[in-house]
mmCIF file with all atom_site columns, C-alpha atoms in Angstrom:
data_model
loop_
_atom_site.group_PDB
_atom_site.id
_atom_site.type_symbol
_atom_site.label_atom_id
_atom_site.label_alt_id
_atom_site.label_comp_id
_atom_site.label_asym_id
_atom_site.label_entity_id
_atom_site.label_seq_id
_atom_site.pdbx_PDB_ins_code
_atom_site.Cartn_x
_atom_site.Cartn_y
_atom_site.Cartn_z
_atom_site.occupancy
_atom_site.B_iso_or_equiv
_atom_site.pdbx_formal_charge
_atom_site.auth_seq_id
_atom_site.auth_comp_id
_atom_site.auth_asym_id
_atom_site.auth_atom_id
_atom_site.pdbx_PDB_model_num
ATOM 1   C CA . GLN A 1 1   ? -3.467 2.926   12.157  1.00 63.00 ? 31  GLN A CA 1
ATOM 2   C CA . LYS A 1 2   ? -0.124 4.097   10.791  1.00 72.00 ? 32  LYS A CA 1
ATOM 3   C CA . GLU A 1 3   ? 2.294  1.363   9.807   1.00 87.00 ? 33  GLU A CA 1
ATOM 4   C CA . VAL A 1 4   ? 5.116  2.774   11.902  1.00 92.00 ? 34  VAL A CA 1
ATOM 5   C CA . GLU A 1 5   ? 4.418  5.103   14.817  1.00 92.00 ? 35  GLU A CA 1
ATOM 6   C CA . GLN A 1 6   ? 6.760  7.270   16.802  1.00 93.00 ? 36  GLN A CA 1
ATOM 7   C CA . ASN A 1 7   ? 6.277  10.030  19.326  1.00 84.00 ? 37  ASN A CA 1
ATOM 8   C CA . SER A 1 8   ? 7.206  13.147  17.370  1.00 79.00 ? 38  SER A CA 1
ATOM 9   C CA . GLY A 1 9   ? 8.634  14.859  20.441  1.00 80.00 ? 39  GLY A CA 1
ATOM 10  C CA . PRO A 1 10  ? 10.497 17.033  20.889  1.00 90.00 ? 40  PRO A CA 1
ATOM 11  C CA . LEU A 1 11  ? 12.360 14.954  23.435  1.00 95.00 ? 41  LEU A CA 1
ATOM 12  C CA . SER A 1 12  ? 14.794 16.978  25.502  1.00 96.00 ? 42  SER A CA 1
ATOM 13  C CA . VAL A 1 13  ? 17.477 15.425  27.708  1.00 96.00 ? 43  VAL A CA 1
ATOM 14  C CA . PRO A 1 14  ? 20.486 16.921  29.500  1.00 97.00 ? 44  PRO A CA 1
ATOM 15  C CA . GLU A 1 15  ? 23.979 16.107  28.320  1.00 97.00 ? 45  GLU A CA 1
ATOM 16  C CA . GLY A 1 16  ? 25.185 12.807  29.765  1.00 97.00 ? 46  GLY A CA 1
ATOM 17  C CA . ALA A 1 17  ? 21.689 11.408  30.295  1.00 97.00 ? 47  ALA A CA 1
ATOM 18  C CA . ILE A 1 18  ? 20.090 8.422   28.575  1.00 97.00 ? 48  ILE A CA 1
ATOM 19  C CA . ALA A 1 19  ? 17.739 9.250   25.714  1.00 96.00 ? 49  ALA A CA 1
ATOM 20  C CA . SER A 1 20  ? 15.013 6.682   25.049  1.00 96.00 ? 50  SER A CA 1
ATOM 21  C CA . LEU A 1 21  ? 13.256 6.646   21.684  1.00 97.00 ? 51  LEU A CA 1
ATOM 22  C CA . ASN A 1 22  ? 10.293 4.385   21.010  1.00 96.00 ? 52  ASN A CA 1
ATOM 23  C CA . CYS A 1 23  ? 8.598  2.961   17.947  1.00 96.00 ? 53  CYS A CA 1
ATOM 24  C CA . THR A 1 24  ? 5.660  0.628   17.323  1.00 95.00 ? 54  THR A CA 1
ATOM 25  C CA . TYR A 1 25  ? 4.696  -1.063  14.084  1.00 94.00 ? 55  TYR A CA 1
ATOM 26  C CA . SER A 1 26  ? 1.489  -2.602  12.822  1.00 92.00 ? 56  SER A CA 1
ATOM 27  C CA . ASP A 1 27  ? 2.645  -5.378  10.466  1.00 88.00 ? 57  ASP A CA 1
ATOM 28  C CA . ARG A 1 28  ? 3.302  -8.435  12.640  1.00 88.00 ? 58  ARG A CA 1
ATOM 29  C CA . GLY A 1 29  ? 5.122  -10.025 9.703   1.00 86.00 ? 59  GLY A CA 1
ATOM 30  C CA . SER A 1 30  ? 7.843  -7.361  9.745   1.00 87.00 ? 60  SER A CA 1
ATOM 31  C CA . GLN A 1 31  ? 11.290 -8.806  10.281  1.00 82.00 ? 61  GLN A CA 1
ATOM 32  C CA . SER A 1 32  ? 13.867 -6.035  9.945   1.00 88.00 ? 62  SER A CA 1
ATOM 33  C CA . PHE A 1 33  ? 14.042 -2.843  11.957  1.00 92.00 ? 63  PHE A CA 1
ATOM 34  C CA . PHE A 1 34  ? 16.282 0.164   11.555  1.00 93.00 ? 64  PHE A CA 1
ATOM 35  C CA . TRP A 1 35  ? 17.073 3.418   13.278  1.00 95.00 ? 65  TRP A CA 1
ATOM 36  C CA . TYR A 1 36  ? 18.186 6.347   11.130  1.00 94.00 ? 66  TYR A CA 1
ATOM 37  C CA . ARG A 1 37  ? 19.477 9.693   12.352  1.00 95.00 ? 67  ARG A CA 1
ATOM 38  C CA . GLN A 1 38  ? 18.701 12.780  10.287  1.00 93.00 ? 68  GLN A CA 1
ATOM 39  C CA . TYR A 1 39  ? 20.187 16.177  10.909  1.00 93.00 ? 69  TYR A CA 1
ATOM 40  C CA . SER A 1 40  ? 18.190 19.131  9.666   1.00 87.00 ? 70  SER A CA 1
ATOM 41  C CA . GLY A 1 41  ? 18.584 19.538  5.917   1.00 82.00 ? 71  GLY A CA 1
ATOM 42  C CA . LYS A 1 42  ? 20.605 16.338  5.594   1.00 87.00 ? 72  LYS A CA 1
ATOM 43  C CA . SER A 1 43  ? 19.795 12.831  4.415   1.00 88.00 ? 73  SER A CA 1
ATOM 44  C CA . PRO A 1 44  ? 19.034 9.971   6.826   1.00 91.00 ? 74  PRO A CA 1
ATOM 45  C CA . GLU A 1 45  ? 22.043 8.062   8.158   1.00 90.00 ? 75  GLU A CA 1
ATOM 46  C CA . LEU A 1 46  ? 21.777 4.465   9.380   1.00 89.00 ? 76  LEU A CA 1
ATOM 47  C CA . ILE A 1 47  ? 22.666 4.072   13.056  1.00 91.00 ? 77  ILE A CA 1
ATOM 48  C CA . MET A 1 48  ? 21.422 0.636   14.080  1.00 90.00 ? 78  MET A CA 1
ATOM 49  C CA . PHE A 1 49  ? 19.569 -2.348  12.701  1.00 90.00 ? 79  PHE A CA 1
ATOM 50  C CA . ILE A 1 50  ? 18.069 -5.256  14.593  1.00 92.00 ? 80  ILE A CA 1
ATOM 51  C CA . TYR A 1 51  ? 16.356 -8.451  13.454  1.00 88.00 ? 81  TYR A CA 1
ATOM 52  C CA . SER A 1 52  ? 16.057 -10.617 16.569  1.00 89.00 ? 82  SER A CA 1
ATOM 53  C CA . ASN A 1 53  ? 14.207 -10.139 19.832  1.00 93.00 ? 83  ASN A CA 1
ATOM 54  C CA . GLY A 1 54  ? 16.333 -8.680  22.591  1.00 94.00 ? 84  GLY A CA 1
ATOM 55  C CA . ASP A 1 55  ? 19.012 -6.039  22.785  1.00 95.00 ? 85  ASP A CA 1
ATOM 56  C CA . LYS A 1 56  ? 21.761 -5.081  20.370  1.00 93.00 ? 86  LYS A CA 1
ATOM 57  C CA . GLU A 1 57  ? 24.500 -2.738  21.503  1.00 94.00 ? 87  GLU A CA 1
ATOM 58  C CA . ASP A 1 58  ? 26.864 -0.628  19.411  1.00 92.00 ? 88  ASP A CA 1
ATOM 59  C CA . GLY A 1 59  ? 28.905 1.902   21.341  1.00 95.00 ? 89  GLY A CA 1
ATOM 60  C CA . ARG A 1 60  ? 26.568 4.329   23.076  1.00 96.00 ? 90  ARG A CA 1
ATOM 61  C CA . PHE A 1 61  ? 23.552 3.002   21.165  1.00 96.00 ? 91  PHE A CA 1
ATOM 62  C CA . THR A 1 62  ? 21.333 0.064   22.149  1.00 97.00 ? 92  THR A CA 1
ATOM 63  C CA . ALA A 1 63  ? 18.441 -1.138  20.033  1.00 96.00 ? 93  ALA A CA 1
ATOM 64  C CA . GLN A 1 64  ? 15.743 -3.225  21.706  1.00 97.00 ? 94  GLN A CA 1
ATOM 65  C CA . LEU A 1 65  ? 13.198 -5.346  19.855  1.00 96.00 ? 95  LEU A CA 1
ATOM 66  C CA . ASN A 1 66  ? 10.088 -7.051  21.162  1.00 95.00 ? 96  ASN A CA 1
ATOM 67  C CA . LYS A 1 67  ? 8.221  -8.676  18.296  1.00 93.00 ? 97  LYS A CA 1
ATOM 68  C CA . ALA A 1 68  ? 5.393  -9.938  20.514  1.00 94.00 ? 98  ALA A CA 1
ATOM 69  C CA . SER A 1 69  ? 4.623  -6.350  21.504  1.00 94.00 ? 99  SER A CA 1
ATOM 70  C CA . GLN A 1 70  ? 5.556  -5.001  18.028  1.00 94.00 ? 100 GLN A CA 1
ATOM 71  C CA . TYR A 1 71  ? 7.854  -2.539  19.673  1.00 95.00 ? 101 TYR A CA 1
ATOM 72  C CA . VAL A 1 72  ? 11.386 -1.360  18.931  1.00 97.00 ? 102 VAL A CA 1
ATOM 73  C CA . SER A 1 73  ? 13.373 1.212   20.846  1.00 97.00 ? 103 SER A CA 1
ATOM 74  C CA . LEU A 1 74  ? 16.689 3.037   20.713  1.00 97.00 ? 104 LEU A CA 1
ATOM 75  C CA . LEU A 1 75  ? 18.631 4.015   23.816  1.00 97.00 ? 105 LEU A CA 1
ATOM 76  C CA . ILE A 1 76  ? 21.414 6.571   23.594  1.00 97.00 ? 106 ILE A CA 1
ATOM 77  C CA . ARG A 1 77  ? 23.713 6.548   26.628  1.00 97.00 ? 107 ARG A CA 1
ATOM 78  C CA . ASP A 1 78  ? 25.834 9.517   27.667  1.00 97.00 ? 108 ASP A CA 1
ATOM 79  C CA . SER A 1 79  ? 23.899 11.774  25.285  1.00 97.00 ? 109 SER A CA 1
ATOM 80  C CA . GLN A 1 80  ? 25.898 14.524  23.610  1.00 97.00 ? 110 GLN A CA 1
ATOM 81  C CA . PRO A 1 81  ? 24.723 17.789  22.028  1.00 96.00 ? 111 PRO A CA 1
ATOM 82  C CA . SER A 1 82  ? 25.866 16.321  18.694  1.00 96.00 ? 112 SER A CA 1
ATOM 83  C CA . ASP A 1 83  ? 23.184 13.637  19.107  1.00 97.00 ? 113 ASP A CA 1
ATOM 84  C CA . SER A 1 84  ? 20.529 16.331  18.639  1.00 97.00 ? 114 SER A CA 1
ATOM 85  C CA . ALA A 1 85  ? 18.686 15.290  15.491  1.00 96.00 ? 115 ALA A CA 1
ATOM 86  C CA . THR A 1 86  ? 15.523 13.592  14.298  1.00 95.00 ? 116 THR A CA 1
ATOM 87  C CA . TYR A 1 87  ? 15.571 9.823   14.757  1.00 96.00 ? 117 TYR A CA 1
ATOM 88  C CA . LEU A 1 88  ? 13.591 7.809   12.231  1.00 95.00 ? 118 LEU A CA 1
ATOM 89  C CA . CYS A 1 89  ? 12.377 4.309   12.935  1.00 95.00 ? 119 CYS A CA 1
ATOM 90  C CA . ALA A 1 90  ? 12.104 2.196   9.787   1.00 92.00 ? 120 ALA A CA 1
ATOM 91  C CA . VAL A 1 91  ? 10.548 -1.202  9.278   1.00 90.00 ? 121 VAL A CA 1
ATOM 92  C CA . ILE A 1 92  ? 10.671 -3.594  6.368   1.00 84.00 ? 122 ILE A CA 1
ATOM 93  C CA . SER A 1 93  ? 7.148  -4.845  5.894   1.00 75.00 ? 123 SER A CA 1
ATOM 94  C CA . ARG A 1 94  ? 6.105  -8.229  4.558   1.00 72.00 ? 124 ARG A CA 1
ATOM 95  C CA . ASN A 1 95  ? 5.873  -6.508  1.152   1.00 68.00 ? 125 ASN A CA 1
ATOM 96  C CA . ASN A 1 96  ? 9.636  -6.089  1.388   1.00 68.00 ? 126 ASN A CA 1
ATOM 97  C CA . ASP A 1 97  ? 9.631  -2.314  1.283   1.00 73.00 ? 127 ASP A CA 1
ATOM 98  C CA . MET A 1 98  ? 10.903 0.061   3.936   1.00 80.00 ? 128 MET A CA 1
ATOM 99  C CA . ARG A 1 99  ? 8.434  2.267   5.778   1.00 85.00 ? 129 ARG A CA 1
ATOM 100 C CA . PHE A 1 100 ? 9.467  5.120   8.022   1.00 90.00 ? 130 PHE A CA 1
ATOM 101 C CA . GLY A 1 101 ? 7.917  6.492   11.157  1.00 92.00 ? 131 GLY A CA 1
ATOM 102 C CA . ALA A 1 102 ? 7.338  10.222  11.473  1.00 90.00 ? 132 ALA A CA 1
ATOM 103 C CA . GLY A 1 103 ? 10.548 10.613  13.476  1.00 93.00 ? 133 GLY A CA 1
ATOM 104 C CA . THR A 1 104 ? 11.303 11.816  16.985  1.00 95.00 ? 134 THR A CA 1
ATOM 105 C CA . ARG A 1 105 ? 13.160 15.086  17.361  1.00 95.00 ? 135 ARG A CA 1
ATOM 106 C CA . LEU A 1 106 ? 15.803 14.811  20.095  1.00 96.00 ? 136 LEU A CA 1
ATOM 107 C CA . THR A 1 107 ? 17.487 17.791  21.722  1.00 96.00 ? 137 THR A CA 1
ATOM 108 C CA . VAL A 1 108 ? 20.448 17.241  24.041  1.00 97.00 ? 138 VAL A CA 1
ATOM 109 C CA . LYS A 1 109 ? 21.080 20.319  26.178  1.00 95.00 ? 139 LYS A CA 1
ATOM 110 C CA . PRO A 1 110 ? 24.623 21.124  27.338  1.00 93.00 ? 140 PRO A CA 1
ATOM 111 C CA . ASP B 2 1   ? 33.166 3.852   -2.880  1.00 58.00 ? 255 ASP B CA 1
ATOM 112 C CA . THR B 2 2   ? 30.343 3.736   -0.379  1.00 62.00 ? 256 THR B CA 1
ATOM 113 C CA . GLU B 2 3   ? 28.445 6.753   -1.580  1.00 89.00 ? 257 GLU B CA 1
ATOM 114 C CA . VAL B 2 4   ? 25.188 7.450   -3.294  1.00 93.00 ? 258 VAL B CA 1
ATOM 115 C CA . THR B 2 5   ? 25.650 10.638  -5.284  1.00 95.00 ? 259 THR B CA 1
ATOM 116 C CA . GLN B 2 6   ? 22.732 12.865  -6.226  1.00 96.00 ? 260 GLN B CA 1
ATOM 117 C CA . THR B 2 7   ? 22.715 15.865  -8.544  1.00 96.00 ? 261 THR B CA 1
ATOM 118 C CA . PRO B 2 8   ? 21.802 18.627  -8.462  1.00 96.00 ? 262 PRO B CA 1
ATOM 119 C CA . LYS B 2 9   ? 21.798 19.427  -4.744  1.00 93.00 ? 263 LYS B CA 1
ATOM 120 C CA . HIS B 2 10  ? 19.305 22.235  -5.263  1.00 94.00 ? 264 HIS B CA 1
ATOM 121 C CA . LEU B 2 11  ? 16.809 22.856  -8.050  1.00 95.00 ? 265 LEU B CA 1
ATOM 122 C CA . VAL B 2 12  ? 14.313 25.629  -8.639  1.00 95.00 ? 266 VAL B CA 1
ATOM 123 C CA . MET B 2 13  ? 11.866 25.129  -11.482 1.00 93.00 ? 267 MET B CA 1
ATOM 124 C CA . GLY B 2 14  ? 8.683  26.593  -12.849 1.00 91.00 ? 268 GLY B CA 1
ATOM 125 C CA . MET B 2 15  ? 5.512  24.613  -13.349 1.00 90.00 ? 269 MET B CA 1
ATOM 126 C CA . THR B 2 16  ? 6.076  24.382  -17.105 1.00 89.00 ? 270 THR B CA 1
ATOM 127 C CA . ASN B 2 17  ? 9.695  23.258  -16.923 1.00 91.00 ? 271 ASN B CA 1
ATOM 128 C CA . LYS B 2 18  ? 11.124 19.820  -17.589 1.00 95.00 ? 272 LYS B CA 1
ATOM 129 C CA . LYS B 2 19  ? 14.047 18.776  -15.421 1.00 96.00 ? 273 LYS B CA 1
ATOM 130 C CA . SER B 2 20  ? 15.734 15.584  -14.261 1.00 97.00 ? 274 SER B CA 1
ATOM 131 C CA . LEU B 2 21  ? 17.216 14.442  -10.983 1.00 98.00 ? 275 LEU B CA 1
ATOM 132 C CA . LYS B 2 22  ? 20.145 12.069  -11.159 1.00 98.00 ? 276 LYS B CA 1
ATOM 133 C CA . CYS B 2 23  ? 21.441 9.428   -8.781  1.00 98.00 ? 277 CYS B CA 1
ATOM 134 C CA . GLU B 2 24  ? 24.525 7.245   -9.037  1.00 97.00 ? 278 GLU B CA 1
ATOM 135 C CA . GLN B 2 25  ? 26.064 4.475   -6.934  1.00 95.00 ? 279 GLN B CA 1
ATOM 136 C CA . HIS B 2 26  ? 29.052 2.215   -7.537  1.00 90.00 ? 280 HIS B CA 1
ATOM 137 C CA . MET B 2 27  ? 28.590 -0.223  -4.666  1.00 90.00 ? 281 MET B CA 1
ATOM 138 C CA . GLY B 2 28  ? 27.147 -2.936  -6.879  1.00 90.00 ? 282 GLY B CA 1
ATOM 139 C CA . HIS B 2 29  ? 23.729 -2.505  -5.297  1.00 90.00 ? 283 HIS B CA 1
ATOM 140 C CA . ARG B 2 30  ? 20.876 -3.936  -7.343  1.00 89.00 ? 284 ARG B CA 1
ATOM 141 C CA . ALA B 2 31  ? 17.964 -2.086  -5.748  1.00 89.00 ? 285 ALA B CA 1
ATOM 142 C CA . MET B 2 32  ? 17.496 1.669   -6.036  1.00 92.00 ? 286 MET B CA 1
ATOM 143 C CA . TYR B 2 33  ? 14.816 3.868   -4.580  1.00 92.00 ? 287 TYR B CA 1
ATOM 144 C CA . TRP B 2 34  ? 13.292 7.324   -4.823  1.00 95.00 ? 288 TRP B CA 1
ATOM 145 C CA . TYR B 2 35  ? 11.869 8.865   -1.669  1.00 94.00 ? 289 TYR B CA 1
ATOM 146 C CA . LYS B 2 36  ? 10.158 12.230  -1.229  1.00 95.00 ? 290 LYS B CA 1
ATOM 147 C CA . GLN B 2 37  ? 10.508 14.051  2.074   1.00 92.00 ? 291 GLN B CA 1
ATOM 148 C CA . LYS B 2 38  ? 8.593  17.152  3.071   1.00 92.00 ? 292 LYS B CA 1
ATOM 149 C CA . ALA B 2 39  ? 9.896  19.308  5.905   1.00 86.00 ? 293 ALA B CA 1
ATOM 150 C CA . LYS B 2 40  ? 9.543  17.669  9.331   1.00 81.00 ? 294 LYS B CA 1
ATOM 151 C CA . LYS B 2 41  ? 7.968  14.584  7.763   1.00 86.00 ? 295 LYS B CA 1
ATOM 152 C CA . PRO B 2 42  ? 9.410  11.108  7.214   1.00 87.00 ? 296 PRO B CA 1
ATOM 153 C CA . PRO B 2 43  ? 10.623 9.976   3.794   1.00 90.00 ? 297 PRO B CA 1
ATOM 154 C CA . GLU B 2 44  ? 7.812  8.619   1.639   1.00 91.00 ? 298 GLU B CA 1
ATOM 155 C CA . LEU B 2 45  ? 8.565  5.854   -0.799  1.00 88.00 ? 299 LEU B CA 1
ATOM 156 C CA . MET B 2 46  ? 7.898  6.742   -4.444  1.00 93.00 ? 300 MET B CA 1
ATOM 157 C CA . PHE B 2 47  ? 9.558  4.114   -6.622  1.00 92.00 ? 301 PHE B CA 1
ATOM 158 C CA . VAL B 2 48  ? 11.687 1.006   -6.272  1.00 89.00 ? 302 VAL B CA 1
ATOM 159 C CA . TYR B 2 49  ? 13.852 -0.464  -9.010  1.00 91.00 ? 303 TYR B CA 1
ATOM 160 C CA . SER B 2 50  ? 15.004 -4.029  -8.584  1.00 88.00 ? 304 SER B CA 1
ATOM 161 C CA . TYR B 2 51  ? 17.588 -5.308  -11.087 1.00 90.00 ? 305 TYR B CA 1
ATOM 162 C CA . GLU B 2 52  ? 16.881 -2.237  -13.242 1.00 91.00 ? 306 GLU B CA 1
ATOM 163 C CA . LYS B 2 53  ? 13.166 -3.012  -13.447 1.00 91.00 ? 307 LYS B CA 1
ATOM 164 C CA . LEU B 2 54  ? 10.466 -0.963  -11.772 1.00 90.00 ? 308 LEU B CA 1
ATOM 165 C CA . SER B 2 55  ? 9.091  -3.146  -8.984  1.00 84.00 ? 309 SER B CA 1
ATOM 166 C CA . ILE B 2 56  ? 7.150  -0.654  -6.863  1.00 79.00 ? 310 ILE B CA 1
ATOM 167 C CA . ASN B 2 57  ? 5.285  2.500   -7.890  1.00 81.00 ? 311 ASN B CA 1
ATOM 168 C CA . GLU B 2 58  ? 3.498  3.986   -4.912  1.00 82.00 ? 312 GLU B CA 1
ATOM 169 C CA . SER B 2 59  ? 0.728  5.594   -6.962  1.00 85.00 ? 313 SER B CA 1
ATOM 170 C CA . VAL B 2 60  ? 2.945  8.514   -7.849  1.00 93.00 ? 314 VAL B CA 1
ATOM 171 C CA . PRO B 2 61  ? 1.479  11.066  -10.328 1.00 94.00 ? 315 PRO B CA 1
ATOM 172 C CA . SER B 2 62  ? 2.675  10.719  -13.894 1.00 94.00 ? 316 SER B CA 1
ATOM 173 C CA . ARG B 2 63  ? 4.407  14.098  -13.755 1.00 95.00 ? 317 ARG B CA 1
ATOM 174 C CA . PHE B 2 64  ? 7.165  12.082  -12.030 1.00 97.00 ? 318 PHE B CA 1
ATOM 175 C CA . SER B 2 65  ? 8.788  9.585   -14.379 1.00 96.00 ? 319 SER B CA 1
ATOM 176 C CA . PRO B 2 66  ? 11.579 7.309   -13.125 1.00 96.00 ? 320 PRO B CA 1
ATOM 177 C CA . GLU B 2 67  ? 14.219 5.752   -15.311 1.00 96.00 ? 321 GLU B CA 1
ATOM 178 C CA . CYS B 2 68  ? 16.967 3.252   -14.552 1.00 96.00 ? 322 CYS B CA 1
ATOM 179 C CA . PRO B 2 69  ? 19.403 3.230   -17.515 1.00 94.00 ? 323 PRO B CA 1
ATOM 180 C CA . ASN B 2 70  ? 21.738 0.726   -15.836 1.00 92.00 ? 324 ASN B CA 1
ATOM 181 C CA . SER B 2 71  ? 22.475 -0.808  -12.464 1.00 90.00 ? 325 SER B CA 1
ATOM 182 C CA . SER B 2 72  ? 24.441 2.236   -11.281 1.00 94.00 ? 326 SER B CA 1
ATOM 183 C CA . LEU B 2 73  ? 22.160 5.045   -12.404 1.00 97.00 ? 327 LEU B CA 1
ATOM 184 C CA . LEU B 2 74  ? 18.692 6.184   -11.473 1.00 97.00 ? 328 LEU B CA 1
ATOM 185 C CA . ASN B 2 75  ? 16.932 9.238   -12.876 1.00 98.00 ? 329 ASN B CA 1
ATOM 186 C CA . LEU B 2 76  ? 13.727 11.003  -11.965 1.00 98.00 ? 330 LEU B CA 1
ATOM 187 C CA . HIS B 2 77  ? 12.253 13.069  -14.792 1.00 97.00 ? 331 HIS B CA 1
ATOM 188 C CA . LEU B 2 78  ? 10.041 15.949  -13.750 1.00 96.00 ? 332 LEU B CA 1
ATOM 189 C CA . HIS B 2 79  ? 7.434  17.683  -15.894 1.00 95.00 ? 333 HIS B CA 1
ATOM 190 C CA . ALA B 2 80  ? 4.591  20.066  -15.108 1.00 94.00 ? 334 ALA B CA 1
ATOM 191 C CA . LEU B 2 81  ? 5.148  19.904  -11.376 1.00 95.00 ? 335 LEU B CA 1
ATOM 192 C CA . GLN B 2 82  ? 3.018  21.697  -8.827  1.00 95.00 ? 336 GLN B CA 1
ATOM 193 C CA . PRO B 2 83  ? 4.196  23.905  -5.950  1.00 95.00 ? 337 PRO B CA 1
ATOM 194 C CA . GLU B 2 84  ? 3.154  21.176  -3.506  1.00 95.00 ? 338 GLU B CA 1
ATOM 195 C CA . ASP B 2 85  ? 5.785  18.922  -5.093  1.00 96.00 ? 339 ASP B CA 1
ATOM 196 C CA . SER B 2 86  ? 8.472  21.071  -3.485  1.00 96.00 ? 340 SER B CA 1
ATOM 197 C CA . ALA B 2 87  ? 10.391 18.740  -1.183  1.00 95.00 ? 341 ALA B CA 1
ATOM 198 C CA . LEU B 2 88  ? 13.676 16.952  -0.591  1.00 94.00 ? 342 LEU B CA 1
ATOM 199 C CA . TYR B 2 89  ? 14.021 14.071  -3.042  1.00 96.00 ? 343 TYR B CA 1
ATOM 200 C CA . LEU B 2 90  ? 16.182 11.273  -1.730  1.00 95.00 ? 344 LEU B CA 1
ATOM 201 C CA . CYS B 2 91  ? 17.742 8.475   -3.709  1.00 96.00 ? 345 CYS B CA 1
ATOM 202 C CA . ALA B 2 92  ? 18.786 5.308   -1.913  1.00 92.00 ? 346 ALA B CA 1
ATOM 203 C CA . SER B 2 93  ? 20.246 1.945   -2.792  1.00 91.00 ? 347 SER B CA 1
ATOM 204 C CA . SER B 2 94  ? 20.465 -1.447  -1.132  1.00 87.00 ? 348 SER B CA 1
ATOM 205 C CA . GLN B 2 95  ? 22.551 -4.485  -1.816  1.00 84.00 ? 349 GLN B CA 1
ATOM 206 C CA . ASP B 2 96  ? 20.394 -7.206  -3.282  1.00 69.00 ? 350 ASP B CA 1
ATOM 207 C CA . PRO B 2 97  ? 16.593 -7.249  -3.307  1.00 65.00 ? 351 PRO B CA 1
ATOM 208 C CA . ASP B 2 98  ? 16.453 -11.031 -3.531  1.00 61.00 ? 352 ASP B CA 1
ATOM 209 C CA . THR B 2 99  ? 18.539 -11.887 -0.491  1.00 52.00 ? 353 THR B CA 1
ATOM 210 C CA . SER B 2 100 ? 17.110 -12.146 2.993   1.00 48.00 ? 354 SER B CA 1
ATOM 211 C CA . LEU B 2 101 ? 15.498 -9.083  4.436   1.00 48.00 ? 355 LEU B CA 1
ATOM 212 C CA . SER B 2 102 ? 18.484 -8.637  6.714   1.00 47.00 ? 356 SER B CA 1
ATOM 213 C CA . ASN B 2 103 ? 20.413 -7.202  3.777   1.00 50.00 ? 357 ASN B CA 1
ATOM 214 C CA . GLU B 2 104 ? 17.968 -4.423  3.077   1.00 61.00 ? 358 GLU B CA 1
ATOM 215 C CA . LYS B 2 105 ? 20.036 -1.658  4.584   1.00 78.00 ? 359 LYS B CA 1
ATOM 216 C CA . LEU B 2 106 ? 19.459 1.534   2.673   1.00 83.00 ? 360 LEU B CA 1
ATOM 217 C CA . PHE B 2 107 ? 22.245 3.906   1.791   1.00 88.00 ? 361 PHE B CA 1
ATOM 218 C CA . PHE B 2 108 ? 20.915 7.380   1.135   1.00 91.00 ? 362 PHE B CA 1
ATOM 219 C CA . GLY B 2 109 ? 22.226 10.115  -1.103  1.00 93.00 ? 363 GLY B CA 1
ATOM 220 C CA . SER B 2 110 ? 22.363 13.670  0.190   1.00 91.00 ? 364 SER B CA 1
ATOM 221 C CA . GLY B 2 111 ? 19.196 14.549  -1.664  1.00 93.00 ? 365 GLY B CA 1
ATOM 222 C CA . THR B 2 112 ? 18.002 17.192  -4.091  1.00 95.00 ? 366 THR B CA 1
ATOM 223 C CA . GLN B 2 113 ? 16.107 20.081  -2.517  1.00 94.00 ? 367 GLN B CA 1
ATOM 224 C CA . LEU B 2 114 ? 13.453 20.934  -5.105  1.00 96.00 ? 368 LEU B CA 1
ATOM 225 C CA . SER B 2 115 ? 11.446 24.141  -5.171  1.00 95.00 ? 369 SER B CA 1
ATOM 226 C CA . VAL B 2 116 ? 8.585  24.510  -7.657  1.00 95.00 ? 370 VAL B CA 1
ATOM 227 C CA . LEU B 2 117 ? 7.472  28.076  -8.272  1.00 93.00 ? 371 LEU B CA 1
#
């Protein structure tokens, strides 16, 4: 089982819709969870981080964490074509190093 | 200054060459990282330096040799690479490896796109 799993996509949503990106992790001792956005040929850029169960909102982005289910998600409201990118879920394991999921490629169609 | 600067941005080298990748940050971060990213794959951790000491080496071949001359600089020395080593090499830093995990937000450089011929 991979440490961090994501659906590779591609996920396609129309402009203005809600995009939902999901991630599961295997290490129950993980405590910190991150979502990075990566445009093609560019480096990853931190969008959201979450440490506690529940929802965390920042503008159009909402991160959701459920530690019992070992599940973290990212919702993007009012999706824009500029949101088209690969979204990487990252988890800090109990070994204190950051592991990335394979990424979900999101396409927002005008 | 909230940047992690990597040079060069692009590098083409032969299998017998010796080259170095450089990374610099002036945010006072005490942990620095090298990641390797192949196309359409996630970043893979290679090395972690914590307070200028190598703390994690993810079984990386010896043809990759990291060096941390001081708290602001991180180098990756390359020698006798193989074509399959062609990838985007990302440097990252984070604030303080000894604080709570909640501070482990990575700041990435723009990467060096390496091609080995």
